[in-house]
Coordinates of C-alpha atoms and ligand atoms in Angstrom, one line a residue:
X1 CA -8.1 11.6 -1.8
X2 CA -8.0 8.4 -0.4
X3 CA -5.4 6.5 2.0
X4 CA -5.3 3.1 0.6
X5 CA -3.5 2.3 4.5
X6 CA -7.3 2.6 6.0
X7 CA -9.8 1.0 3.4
X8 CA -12.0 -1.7 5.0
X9 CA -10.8 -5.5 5.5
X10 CA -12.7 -6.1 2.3
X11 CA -10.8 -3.8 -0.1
X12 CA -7.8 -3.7 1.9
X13 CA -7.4 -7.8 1.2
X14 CA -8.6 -7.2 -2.8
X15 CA -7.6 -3.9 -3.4
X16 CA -8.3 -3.2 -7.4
X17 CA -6.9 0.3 -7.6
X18 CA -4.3 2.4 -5.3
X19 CA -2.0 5.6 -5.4
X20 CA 1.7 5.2 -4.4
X21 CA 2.4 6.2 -1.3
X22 CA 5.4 8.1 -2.0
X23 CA 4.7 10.0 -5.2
X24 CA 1.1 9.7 -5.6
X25 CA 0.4 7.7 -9.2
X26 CA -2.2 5.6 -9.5
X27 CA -1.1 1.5 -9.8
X28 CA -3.7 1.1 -12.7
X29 CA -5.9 -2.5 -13.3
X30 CA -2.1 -4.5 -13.8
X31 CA -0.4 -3.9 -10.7
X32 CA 2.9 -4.6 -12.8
X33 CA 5.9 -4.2 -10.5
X34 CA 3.8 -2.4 -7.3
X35 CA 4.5 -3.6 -4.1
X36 CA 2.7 -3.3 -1.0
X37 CA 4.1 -2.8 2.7
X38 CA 2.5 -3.9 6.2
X39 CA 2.9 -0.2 7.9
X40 CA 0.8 -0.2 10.6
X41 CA 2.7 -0.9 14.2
X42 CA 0.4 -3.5 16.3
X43 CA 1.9 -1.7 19.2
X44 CA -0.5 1.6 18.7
X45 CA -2.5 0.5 15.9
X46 CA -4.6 -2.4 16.2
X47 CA -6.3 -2.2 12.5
X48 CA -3.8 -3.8 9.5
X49 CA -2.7 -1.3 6.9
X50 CA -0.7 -1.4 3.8
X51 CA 1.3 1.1 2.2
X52 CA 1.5 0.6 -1.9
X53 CA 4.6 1.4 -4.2
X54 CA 4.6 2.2 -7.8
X55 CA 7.4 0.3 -9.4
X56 CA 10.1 3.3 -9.4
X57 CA 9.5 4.1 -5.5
X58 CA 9.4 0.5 -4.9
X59 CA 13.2 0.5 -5.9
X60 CA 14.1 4.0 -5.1
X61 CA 13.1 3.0 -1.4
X62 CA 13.9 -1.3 -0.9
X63 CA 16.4 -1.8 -4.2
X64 CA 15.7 -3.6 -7.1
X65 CA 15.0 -7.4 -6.8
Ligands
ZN1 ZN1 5.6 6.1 -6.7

């Protein structure tokens, strides 16, 4: 399986397709309601990553809008 936090530049800025982070479903072509994270720490990590949330874990973890 793949960690959407270390596709290339290219996909990471146009991602079409990712798996939540946090319970594994896929975000589908509509995106509706995911939201992704900057997780990578520029103290040990150099390279930018993002960390995807299905709509549910989106609110389960940062609260509802
Ligand atoms: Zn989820």
């Amino acid at each position: 399986m793949n960690r959407p936090e270390r596709q290339s530049d290219e996909t990471l800025t146009q991602p079409r397709m990712v798996a939540c982070i946090e319970c594994g479903c896929l975000s589908g072509l509509a995106w509706a309601g995911w939201r992704a994270y900057r997780v990578d720490d520029p103290e040990y990590d150099a390279r930018p990553a993002l960390a995807f949330y299905c709509p549910g874990c989106a609110a389960a973890e940062f609260g509802h809008d």
